[in-house]
Amino acid sequence: MEDGIRLPCFNRAGHVAHAKRCMSALPASQTDIDASRLALAFYNIGILDLLGVMNDGDTISRQNGKDEWLEWLWAQQTQGKYGSGFRPSPFMLLHPPAEEFSDYNTPHIIMTYTALLALSILRDDFAKLDRSGLIRLLRACQRDDGSFTTTPGGGESDLRTLYCAFAISAMLDDWSGVDVERAKSFVTSCRTYEGGYGQDLFCEAQGGTTYIALASLYLAPSSSETDPLTLEEKRQTVKWLMSTQTSSGGFCGRTGKVGDSCYCFWCGASLKILKMDHLVETKTLASFLADSQFKFGGIAKCPGEHPDPYHTYLSIAALCMYPPSPLAADEKPDSWEFPELDPLLNARVDTAEWARKYISGKGHRT
Amino acid sequence: MNTEQKQEKLLFAERPEWSDVDPIPQYETSTPIAPILYTPQYKDATDYFRAIVKSGERSERVLQLTEELIRLNPAHYTAWQYRYETLLALSSSLQTELELMNELAIKYLKTYQVWHHRRLLITLLRTPQPELQFIETCLRVDSKNYHTWSYRQWLLSHFVDDDDLWRGELEFIENVIGDDVRNNSAWHHRYFVVFGCGVRSGSEDRARIVRRELIFTKQNISLAPNNPSAWNYLRGILDYNRLPYSLCTRFVKPYTLPLDPNTVDIVDLENPPPSRGAELPCVYAIEFLADIHEKAGDKDNILKGVDLWKSLANEHDTIRKKYWEHRIREALQSAT
Ligand SMILES: [Zn+2]
């Protein structure tokens, strides 16, 4: 299978340029990300981190706008009666800004997770982090069924938010903000007959939510003592995940769908969590992602489509777990070298280590 | 947005009925990340929306403002939230709101908020029945839309005791699968209807249900063998009812072999043969048969399973070569 494939060069410089472009002004056609801008910032900063241009020297980072980015990210931290966390952007922030958030300018759990990771990439010391406020925010967002709403007192709730609440607790190394058992039973209730997990009770198995479910279960503090899945469950989940790699080399999100670069991360990281990453065919996977590269930088969901930071970040994150091998000299092997990734937090290993150390407060000198 | 729409509406700042409101701009730091170059329309609408939220006004014109804002950015979750609360505060007709949503849902099929808002409305209205028709309309636009299917599953489980709501569900899903036998969302929904959401009155005879489902699935496999959705469903039926896969040995075997050119069309409900022109052998059948052998556990069976996995690894499903070799190692280990 691998013999016939010749990989082109991985266009690192193009992807760096694409990420930087997406950090400057966005056209009005992207107004729909007004209420999720912080996630976009995370994907772009993450691309730079995975491609090794972020922390290879402070000068480079500063040229990249590190100080301005830190300032903007911290400006999104907000406090109020439900605790503290990060909002998606100042889209509901009044001019001049008020001290406390109103019910309509609250922190958002998913954005808080992406903010903590983005700040870790920028090697912030988290001296400004309101830790006890974060715990109160998580408490305010957990519902009776164990799931979490995106914002206190409302908003949609599904598995994505639950994962972010778990990742935040893991980075804080403090689980007192969540009822872990109730949350885990919600995750379990989203399992389907195919072996994957749906977004909500009774929903179809899907790659993204399967990652979210597994990462949550394996982030939970008890998972180091007892495996969250039985042997039979694990085998069934691995079978389903393996079946999502299509003949194009790319993974698809649901049974019978076509390959999509973001699912190379979601399904690939799921297999990595289950320690089955050695089973994945890496060369065809890389060839699918190579073909999804856009001529002027960035990676699309599949060949022929337009790129975006979400698919670019997740494609590179997939390559961090599944670097293609073996490579011939004319395949530009050094363009295909990537750092190791922590599949549970979805960040470079050194970034994830930084997050766990400084967000928990344990990295601080006295 | 096309130019025609742009021209037809005045900015809120130009409308006399809004002259009593002082718009509030967005506060932004001096060096923002990824600032959006808003259109004048969006900036205007959000300036007025921030002012309304600050004053706490709940009125008809707030409904108008939030609707226009949502049309400019359907992912503006605060506009949705404020709109919903305003509807309740004014005791507005939720039925009218639902009709507006019929238009917006089709337009913004992939936006979370549209569906979340709809759930809130139906939870209060408690009128699930017409929703079925609405969902069918959405599925005609996109037959695999995740939000649409999730909404149908939520609706049916939320009103689980409503027999009228549930009456036609099996027939509905039979038709959707009939339209596209490879639509996994439809197979998943069938599982939800038959097994996932509990036993309904009239379907307590589980043995009859299981037989019906097995026949249905096998028939569909016989028409299109290389359809993973049907094979996964077959496993689902057996797993749920704790039945051994070996129950299907006779059915599965012909699908693991090259197509027999001398095959004749026979009507065998329990074991329908591959249809003429089927592409065989079928990867999913080989995998299924190997699982049957592995489960049997004795050495002879394990070796038969190993041969099947080898044929997948080396010939029929080479992209998963490492996976099939892993299955071989696992089986051989447990056998010794
Ligand atoms: Zn995608």
XYZ file of C-alpha atoms and ligand atoms in Angstrom:
703
model
C 0.000 0.000 0.000
C 2.663 2.482 1.074
C 4.987 1.714 -1.802
C 3.125 3.580 -4.488
C 2.699 6.861 -2.614
C 5.007 9.810 -3.202
C 4.308 12.704 -0.864
C 4.780 16.282 -2.018
C 6.454 18.841 0.232
C 4.424 19.848 3.307
C 3.985 23.567 2.790
C 4.999 24.750 6.259
C 5.761 28.338 5.283
C 2.429 28.624 3.502
C 0.500 27.353 6.531
C 2.343 29.734 8.866
C 1.499 32.630 6.568
C -2.140 31.512 6.375
C -2.418 31.391 10.180
C -0.875 34.840 10.524
C -3.216 36.248 7.886
C -6.196 34.854 9.791
C -4.964 36.600 12.965
C -5.167 40.001 11.317
C -8.423 41.502 10.089
C -11.194 39.170 8.871
C -13.649 40.034 6.092
C -17.314 40.697 6.871
C -18.205 37.336 5.332
C -16.847 35.810 8.547
C -19.229 37.688 10.818
C -20.664 34.364 12.007
C -17.525 33.774 14.106
C -18.172 36.979 16.073
C -19.412 34.848 18.969
C -16.530 32.325 18.801
C -13.501 34.411 17.874
C -11.354 33.106 20.702
C -11.566 29.598 19.282
C -10.282 30.936 15.968
C -7.399 32.623 17.798
C -6.578 29.305 19.467
C -6.488 27.443 16.135
C -4.160 30.011 14.594
C -1.811 30.250 17.573
C -1.954 26.451 17.729
C -0.894 26.146 14.068
C 2.142 28.317 14.809
C 2.923 26.205 17.877
C 2.680 22.879 16.036
C 4.822 24.207 13.214
C 7.469 25.251 15.722
C 7.547 28.989 15.112
C 6.091 30.018 18.464
C 8.567 29.173 21.176
C 11.825 28.538 19.417
C 13.119 31.811 20.752
C 11.428 34.735 22.376
C 12.400 37.146 19.626
C 10.472 35.197 17.056
C 7.455 35.041 19.346
C 7.529 38.777 19.889
C 7.745 39.392 16.184
C 4.675 37.236 15.879
C 2.754 39.640 18.087
C 2.937 37.681 21.318
C 2.472 40.673 23.631
C -0.581 42.004 21.799
C -2.130 38.554 21.712
C -1.609 38.076 25.446
C -3.226 41.417 26.086
C -6.286 40.606 23.987
C -6.703 37.114 25.453
C -6.568 38.377 29.030
C -9.005 41.148 28.146
C -11.552 38.369 27.544
C -11.350 37.092 31.127
C -14.393 38.311 32.956
C -15.771 38.049 36.476
C -19.254 38.135 37.866
C -21.857 36.456 39.990
C -21.438 33.045 38.306
C -17.686 32.997 38.706
C -15.085 33.672 36.113
C -13.810 32.586 32.722
C -13.282 33.814 29.177
C -15.839 35.219 26.736
C -15.619 34.508 22.991
C -14.803 38.096 22.079
C -15.926 41.548 23.209
C -18.986 41.161 20.948
C -21.287 42.016 23.850
C -18.888 44.282 25.713
C -20.198 47.800 26.184
C -18.146 50.868 25.529
C -16.980 51.990 28.036
C -16.547 48.548 29.631
C -18.220 47.863 32.967
C -16.480 46.009 35.782
C -18.776 43.019 36.168
C -20.302 40.936 33.441
C -24.006 41.140 32.908
C -26.188 38.103 32.216
C -25.558 38.749 28.524
C -21.784 39.062 28.522
C -20.791 35.969 30.462
C -17.829 33.638 30.178
C -18.262 30.652 27.883
C -16.872 27.230 28.843
C -15.654 26.214 25.382
C -13.949 29.575 24.901
C -12.380 29.297 28.351
C -10.783 25.981 27.388
C -9.366 27.435 24.154
C -8.136 30.547 26.011
C -6.229 28.461 28.566
C -4.515 26.508 25.790
C -3.709 29.611 23.731
C -2.205 31.283 26.812
C -0.154 28.156 27.529
C 1.232 28.228 23.984
C 2.267 31.825 24.652
C 3.913 30.590 27.894
C 1.914 32.879 30.127
C 2.520 32.433 33.863
C -1.229 32.620 34.665
C -0.664 35.056 37.506
C -3.871 36.782 36.390
C -6.003 33.633 36.390
C -8.996 33.628 38.748
C -8.895 29.947 39.704
C -11.661 29.885 42.298
C -13.840 31.850 39.873
C -13.313 29.150 37.245
C -14.453 26.483 39.672
C -17.604 28.501 40.388
C -18.277 28.875 36.667
C -18.111 25.108 36.146
C -20.506 24.572 39.065
C -22.920 27.098 37.618
C -22.949 25.334 34.247
C -23.421 21.677 35.208
C -26.973 20.416 34.786
C -28.822 17.708 36.689
C -28.181 15.125 33.981
C -24.422 15.676 34.325
C -23.974 17.669 31.099
C -22.850 21.302 30.929
C -24.315 24.406 29.332
C -21.917 26.619 27.383
C -22.741 29.697 29.451
C -24.154 30.011 32.978
C -27.925 29.912 33.062
C -28.497 28.972 29.451
C -27.151 28.075 26.087
C -27.066 24.734 24.421
C -25.572 21.752 26.216
C -23.924 18.734 24.704
C -20.796 16.616 25.037
C -18.438 19.325 23.717
C -18.983 21.511 26.739
C -18.564 18.585 29.103
C -15.162 17.835 27.606
C -14.070 21.456 28.029
C -15.179 21.396 31.676
C -13.093 18.247 32.194
C -10.058 19.676 30.393
C -10.280 22.848 32.505
C -10.475 20.761 35.693
C -7.494 18.670 34.576
C -5.411 21.760 33.843
C -6.402 23.252 37.213
C -5.714 19.886 38.820
C -8.865 20.621 40.790
C -12.045 18.651 40.147
C -14.166 20.301 42.818
C -16.099 22.276 40.184
C -17.674 19.218 38.590
C -19.696 16.230 39.701
C -17.457 13.734 37.909
C -19.632 10.664 38.361
C -22.769 12.341 37.070
C -20.849 13.740 34.125
C -19.366 10.341 33.315
C -22.760 8.722 33.323
C -23.905 11.349 30.823
C -20.971 10.456 28.568
C -21.805 6.775 28.867
C -25.422 7.441 27.919
C -24.220 8.924 24.615
C -22.608 5.649 23.542
C -24.249 4.016 20.528
C -24.587 0.502 19.136
C -21.843 1.244 16.605
C -19.230 1.726 19.315
C -18.832 5.486 18.912
C -20.507 8.284 20.842
C -23.174 10.752 19.753
C -23.398 14.399 20.655
C -26.301 13.915 22.994
C -28.528 11.166 24.311
C -29.826 8.963 21.414
C -27.654 10.669 18.753
C -25.697 8.969 15.991
C -22.043 7.995 16.548
C -19.769 10.745 15.255
C -15.981 11.128 15.202
C -15.807 14.500 16.938
C -18.053 13.541 19.802
C -16.383 10.151 20.125
C -13.084 11.954 20.704
C -14.785 14.275 23.176
C -16.289 11.320 25.050
C -13.098 9.276 25.215
C -10.885 12.233 26.117
C -13.323 13.128 28.913
C -13.409 9.588 30.284
C -9.618 9.314 30.215
C -9.043 12.784 31.667
C -11.232 11.947 34.676
C -9.150 11.429 37.811
C -10.298 7.844 38.433
C -9.224 6.641 34.976
C -5.673 5.916 36.105
C -6.939 3.267 38.530
C -9.825 1.693 36.641
C -10.134 1.694 32.876
C -13.307 3.601 31.978
C -14.149 1.088 29.239
C -14.538 -2.662 29.436
C -12.388 -4.766 27.127
C -15.414 -5.518 24.950
C -16.365 -1.838 24.700
C -12.831 -0.898 23.785
C -12.664 -3.491 21.038
C -15.960 -2.295 19.592
C -14.874 1.340 19.696
C -11.543 0.550 18.045
C -13.348 -1.428 15.350
C -15.647 1.525 14.621
C -12.839 4.085 14.680
C -10.703 1.964 12.372
C -13.615 1.640 9.954
C -13.729 5.428 9.552
C -10.448 5.564 7.614
C -11.600 5.722 4.003
C -9.783 4.479 0.929
C -8.720 8.086 0.243
C -6.590 7.827 3.392
C -8.664 10.447 5.210
C -10.978 9.620 8.087
C -14.694 10.309 7.923
C -16.937 11.434 10.768
C -19.745 8.894 10.470
C -20.273 5.482 8.922
C -20.484 5.734 5.157
C -19.381 9.360 4.802
C -16.376 10.676 2.868
C -12.948 11.591 4.254
C -12.563 14.990 5.944
C -9.295 16.325 7.357
C -10.730 17.307 10.750
C -11.759 13.697 11.409
C -8.160 12.635 10.858
C -7.641 14.365 14.171
C -10.874 13.398 15.936
C -10.731 9.693 15.035
C -6.934 9.554 15.057
C -6.703 11.097 18.523
C -9.404 8.703 19.761
C -7.275 5.765 18.643
C -4.249 7.357 20.261
C -6.127 7.674 23.562
C -7.002 3.977 23.333
C -3.306 3.262 22.594
C -4.107 1.831 19.183
C -2.336 4.463 17.120
C 0.151 1.906 15.791
C -2.676 0.420 13.697
C -3.212 3.492 11.539
C -1.961 3.617 7.960
C 0.080 6.828 8.114
C 1.332 7.260 4.593
C -2.074 7.322 2.899
C -3.352 9.532 5.714
C -0.542 12.023 5.049
C -1.190 11.844 1.337
C -4.865 12.783 1.883
C -3.826 15.751 4.029
C -1.127 16.733 1.547
C -3.721 16.830 -1.221
C -6.012 18.942 0.966
C -3.360 21.667 1.194
C -4.370 24.892 -0.484
C -1.965 26.345 -2.989
C -1.505 29.578 -1.015
C -1.353 27.990 2.435
C -3.859 26.454 4.825
C -5.543 23.056 4.698
C -9.104 22.367 3.601
C -11.531 19.675 4.719
C -10.720 17.717 1.574
C -8.897 18.190 -1.722
C -10.321 20.982 -3.845
C -12.001 22.901 -1.022
C -10.989 26.188 0.591
C -8.852 26.151 3.746
C -9.769 27.433 7.197
C -7.881 27.588 10.529
C -10.004 24.821 12.078
C -9.162 22.229 9.429
C -5.566 23.457 9.169
C -4.925 23.111 12.899
C -6.581 19.708 13.200
C -4.790 18.354 10.124
C -1.409 19.320 11.538
C -2.388 17.966 14.961
C -3.240 14.669 13.234
C 0.176 14.653 11.579
C 1.797 15.201 14.974
C 0.321 11.879 16.083
C 0.725 10.174 12.724
C 3.862 11.424 10.986
C 4.199 9.563 7.680
C 6.892 6.922 7.451
C 8.999 5.768 5.802
C 9.899 8.740 3.643
C 12.233 8.840 0.678
C 14.758 11.657 0.303
C 12.789 13.266 -2.532
C 9.751 13.481 -0.281
C 11.363 16.296 1.735
C 11.364 14.385 5.059
C 12.148 17.465 7.143
C 8.977 19.175 5.926
C 7.063 16.238 7.440
C 8.541 16.407 10.937
C 6.209 17.326 13.764
C 6.378 17.602 17.553
C 4.583 15.114 19.782
C 0.976 15.839 20.728
C -0.913 15.284 23.988
C -4.136 13.713 22.667
C -6.182 14.357 25.820
C -5.707 18.122 25.945
C -5.110 18.553 22.196
C -1.821 20.457 22.412
C 1.906 19.914 21.917
C 3.290 17.813 24.762
C 5.440 20.678 26.057
C 2.483 23.076 25.840
C 0.244 20.601 27.688
C 2.908 20.219 30.378
C 3.095 23.986 30.726
C -0.699 24.163 31.006
C -0.898 21.530 33.737
C 1.915 23.159 35.672
C 1.040 26.845 35.485
C -2.751 26.734 35.305
C -2.842 24.593 38.437
C -0.574 27.172 40.073
C 2.088 24.576 40.871
C 4.668 26.148 38.581
C 4.810 29.378 40.467
C 7.882 30.358 42.313
C 7.202 31.640 45.787
C -26.222 38.971 1.192
C -27.222 40.425 -2.160
C -27.428 44.126 -2.934
C -31.194 44.117 -3.118
C -31.510 43.093 0.536
C -28.901 45.638 1.538
C -30.828 48.483 0.025
C -34.247 47.662 1.258
C -33.653 48.307 4.974
C -32.681 51.509 6.740
C -30.108 51.346 9.484
C -31.593 51.424 12.974
C -29.808 54.756 13.398
C -31.952 56.131 10.569
C -35.283 54.841 11.804
C -37.429 57.412 13.660
C -38.987 54.770 15.919
C -35.495 54.068 17.365
C -34.472 57.716 17.857
C -34.986 57.467 21.635
C -32.221 54.847 21.951
C -28.544 55.738 22.213
C -26.565 53.046 20.443
C -23.636 51.546 22.395
C -20.561 50.597 20.389
C -18.503 47.518 21.128
C -15.487 48.016 23.341
C -12.323 46.557 21.832
C -8.694 46.677 22.943
C -6.243 48.614 20.792
C -4.637 45.515 19.232
C -7.340 42.895 18.850
C -6.816 39.377 17.490
C -8.680 38.695 14.261
C -11.036 41.697 14.324
C -13.943 41.313 11.920
C -14.513 44.096 9.396
C -18.226 44.326 10.158
C -20.671 45.576 7.591
C -22.348 48.889 8.533
C -25.611 46.935 8.931
C -24.158 44.496 11.463
C -22.360 47.196 13.419
C -25.559 49.238 13.547
C -27.725 46.315 14.676
C -25.290 45.217 17.391
C -24.857 48.812 18.638
C -28.616 48.977 19.173
C -28.745 45.476 20.590
C -26.130 46.319 23.243
C -28.157 49.411 24.156
C -31.333 47.354 24.529
C -29.632 44.716 26.642
C -28.242 47.413 28.902
C -31.612 49.092 29.419
C -33.359 45.738 29.769
C -36.132 46.692 27.362
C -38.620 43.967 26.425
C -40.856 45.087 23.600
C -42.133 44.317 20.115
C -39.332 46.296 18.550
C -36.812 44.118 20.409
C -38.254 41.163 18.537
C -37.739 43.007 15.296
C -34.176 43.971 16.217
C -33.163 40.479 17.295
C -34.690 38.943 14.180
C -32.710 41.271 11.942
C -29.559 40.654 13.953
C -30.029 36.886 13.778
C -30.404 37.106 10.010
C -27.059 38.923 9.895
C -25.401 36.394 12.224
C -27.401 33.272 13.125
C -24.621 32.178 15.513
C -25.133 35.254 17.741
C -26.281 33.199 20.728
C -26.951 36.212 22.931
C -29.414 37.599 20.396
C -31.249 34.261 20.475
C -31.236 34.160 24.255
C -32.530 37.718 24.586
C -35.148 37.097 21.941
C -36.446 34.017 23.724
C -36.706 35.820 27.051
C -38.464 38.723 25.354
C -41.026 36.391 23.774
C -41.825 35.045 27.225
C -41.899 38.476 28.862
C -44.381 39.759 26.263
C -46.423 36.545 26.208
C -45.962 36.619 22.456
C -47.445 33.927 20.266
C -44.931 31.099 20.246
C -46.826 29.615 17.321
C -45.998 32.689 15.229
C -42.410 32.380 16.343
C -42.351 28.748 15.267
C -43.564 29.730 11.810
C -40.715 32.212 11.517
C -38.350 29.451 12.591
C -39.596 27.207 9.789
C -37.998 29.639 7.403
C -34.820 30.258 9.421
C -34.119 26.589 10.135
C -33.922 25.694 6.454
C -31.774 28.749 5.839
C -29.363 28.061 8.697
C -29.603 24.279 8.873
C -26.105 23.906 10.290
C -26.400 26.456 13.095
C -26.788 25.120 16.640
C -28.870 28.028 17.843
C -31.715 27.545 15.383
C -32.344 24.087 16.750
C -31.825 25.001 20.370
C -34.404 27.779 20.058
C -36.831 25.384 18.439
C -36.489 22.903 21.300
C -37.256 25.652 23.796
C -40.375 26.628 21.854
C -41.703 23.085 21.485
C -41.013 22.344 25.146
C -43.442 25.140 26.009
C -45.921 24.699 23.168
C -46.116 20.920 23.602
C -47.156 20.479 19.976
C -44.767 17.837 18.685
C -46.972 16.328 15.970
C -46.517 18.954 13.201
C -42.780 18.876 13.823
C -42.499 15.500 12.117
C -43.597 17.014 8.827
C -41.250 19.942 9.308
C -38.301 17.624 9.933
C -39.118 15.701 6.759
C -38.919 18.955 4.840
C -35.486 19.641 6.328
C -34.324 16.127 5.494
C -35.293 16.679 1.883
C -32.759 19.535 1.842
C -30.050 17.520 3.640
C -30.842 13.893 4.388
C -27.888 13.397 6.764
C -27.935 16.670 8.702
C -26.855 15.870 12.244
C -28.875 18.638 13.884
C -32.042 17.611 12.089
C -31.784 13.973 13.132
C -30.815 14.902 16.705
C -33.874 17.092 16.838
C -36.140 14.254 15.720
C -34.623 11.971 18.372
C -35.019 14.630 21.010
C -38.642 15.237 19.991
C -39.595 11.571 20.111
C -37.818 10.914 23.400
C -39.139 14.094 25.002
C -42.720 13.098 24.121
C -42.115 9.409 24.578
C -45.650 8.689 25.827
C -47.342 10.335 22.868
C -48.560 7.332 20.895
C -49.888 9.477 18.057
C -46.464 11.000 17.614
C -44.808 7.607 17.476
C -47.436 5.791 15.392
C -45.899 6.277 11.940
C -42.236 6.285 12.926
C -41.314 2.804 11.751
C -42.955 3.386 8.402
C -41.212 6.761 8.110
C -37.788 5.312 8.719
C -38.479 2.400 6.402
C -39.092 4.930 3.639
C -35.946 6.939 4.378
C -33.826 3.790 4.277
C -35.650 2.802 1.091
C -34.683 6.135 -0.490
C -31.009 5.703 0.378
C -29.970 2.416 1.918
C -26.515 3.886 2.704
C -27.837 6.683 4.902
C -26.321 5.756 8.265
C -28.323 8.432 10.069
C -31.453 6.590 8.999
C -30.188 3.230 10.255
C -29.181 4.836 13.504
C -32.645 6.299 13.808
C -34.188 2.898 13.218
C -32.144 1.523 16.095
C -33.330 4.389 18.273
C -36.969 3.687 17.348
C -36.874 -0.098 17.706
C -34.421 -0.611 20.577
C -32.817 2.572 21.878
C -35.814 4.391 23.276
C -37.423 1.548 25.206
C -40.262 -0.885 24.570
C -43.556 0.622 23.399
C -46.953 -0.923 23.934
C -47.766 -3.121 20.988
C -44.166 -4.204 20.593
C -43.736 -6.282 23.750
C -43.326 -9.465 21.740
C -39.567 -9.044 21.466
C -38.934 -12.320 19.647
C -41.228 -11.165 16.852
C -39.517 -7.770 16.723
C -36.067 -9.301 16.560
C -37.155 -11.629 13.748
C -38.669 -8.703 11.857
C -35.505 -6.639 12.231
C -33.227 -9.478 11.190
C -35.287 -10.113 8.061
C -35.393 -6.415 7.221
C -31.632 -6.015 7.603
C -30.728 -9.167 5.716
C -32.996 -8.151 2.853
C -31.215 -4.821 2.630
C -27.812 -6.467 2.769
C -28.861 -8.806 -0.015
C -29.736 -5.839 -2.224
C -26.561 -3.867 -1.397
C -24.002 -6.041 0.390
C -21.197 -3.493 0.675
C -23.107 -1.221 2.992
C -21.460 -0.857 6.416
C -24.562 0.773 7.926
C -26.636 -2.365 7.476
C -23.916 -4.635 8.828
C -23.467 -2.416 11.879
C -27.204 -2.539 12.418
C -27.172 -6.327 12.167
C -24.539 -6.418 14.909
C -26.598 -3.920 16.873
C -29.677 -6.157 16.846
C -27.686 -9.171 18.013
C -25.709 -7.286 20.677
C -28.783 -5.595 22.118
C -30.643 -8.870 22.392
C -27.584 -10.803 23.560
C -27.825 -13.196 20.635
C -24.746 -14.958 19.252
C -23.421 -13.825 15.867
C -23.339 -17.497 14.881
C -27.104 -17.200 14.454
C -26.246 -15.590 11.116
C -23.561 -17.996 9.913
C -25.645 -19.482 7.104
C -26.739 -16.070 5.937
C -23.263 -14.521 5.990
C -21.254 -17.235 4.249
C -22.305 -16.635 0.609
C -21.275 -13.007 1.008
C -17.727 -13.968 1.932
C -17.198 -15.771 -1.393
C -16.960 -14.627 -5.003
C -20.375 -14.302 -6.600
C -21.713 -17.633 -7.791
C -22.687 -17.109 -11.447
C -25.179 -19.967 -11.260
C -27.092 -18.343 -8.467
C -30.836 -18.398 -8.916
C -33.255 -15.954 -7.410
C -34.815 -17.771 -4.530
C -37.023 -16.255 -1.922
C -35.539 -17.156 1.417
C -36.517 -14.660 4.091
C -34.133 -15.973 6.732
C -31.155 -16.269 4.454
C -31.589 -14.104 1.369
C -28.712 -14.704 -1.069
C -26.678 -11.921 -2.657
C -28.544 -10.223 -5.461
C -27.344 -10.660 -9.021
C -24.543 -8.247 -9.864
C -23.454 -7.903 -6.236
C -19.783 -7.067 -5.753
C -18.392 -9.951 -3.761
C -16.678 -10.983 -1.599
C -17.857 -8.393 0.854
C -15.378 -7.053 3.414
C -18.036 -6.650 6.121
C -19.193 -10.243 5.652
C -15.660 -11.577 5.942
C -15.157 -9.549 9.108
C -18.471 -10.827 10.501
C -17.654 -14.454 9.760
C -14.191 -14.075 11.303
C -15.855 -12.745 14.463
C -18.099 -15.818 14.566
C -15.047 -18.077 14.351
C -13.173 -16.094 16.974
C -16.106 -16.317 19.363
C -16.256 -20.109 18.987
C -12.816 -20.062 20.552
C -11.410 -23.482 19.669
C -8.187 -23.720 17.748
C -9.768 -24.857 14.528
C -12.117 -21.911 14.467
C -9.412 -19.427 15.404
C -7.348 -20.591 12.442
C -10.345 -20.157 10.143
C -10.715 -16.651 11.493
C -7.030 -15.977 10.939
C -7.366 -16.989 7.270
C -10.251 -14.572 6.833
C -8.380 -11.705 8.502
C -5.365 -12.462 6.320
C -7.490 -12.143 3.220
C -8.667 -8.737 4.468
C -5.148 -7.599 5.328
C -3.544 -8.700 2.089
C -6.281 -8.481 -0.482
C -9.685 -7.041 0.269
C -9.092 -4.264 2.813
C -5.421 -3.396 2.661
C -5.766 0.080 4.135
C -6.525 -1.632 7.450
C -3.724 -4.192 7.091
C -2.212 -3.348 10.475
C -5.592 -3.594 12.151
C -6.341 -7.043 10.745
C -2.881 -8.218 11.738
C -3.601 -6.901 15.215
C -6.805 -8.967 15.296
C -4.815 -12.036 14.266
C -2.254 -11.512 17.048
C -5.007 -10.935 19.596
C -6.903 -14.080 18.615
C -3.821 -16.273 18.543
C -2.761 -14.999 21.950
C -6.083 -15.770 23.560
C -6.091 -19.228 21.961
C -2.787 -20.277 23.475
Zn -14.284 18.787 8.857
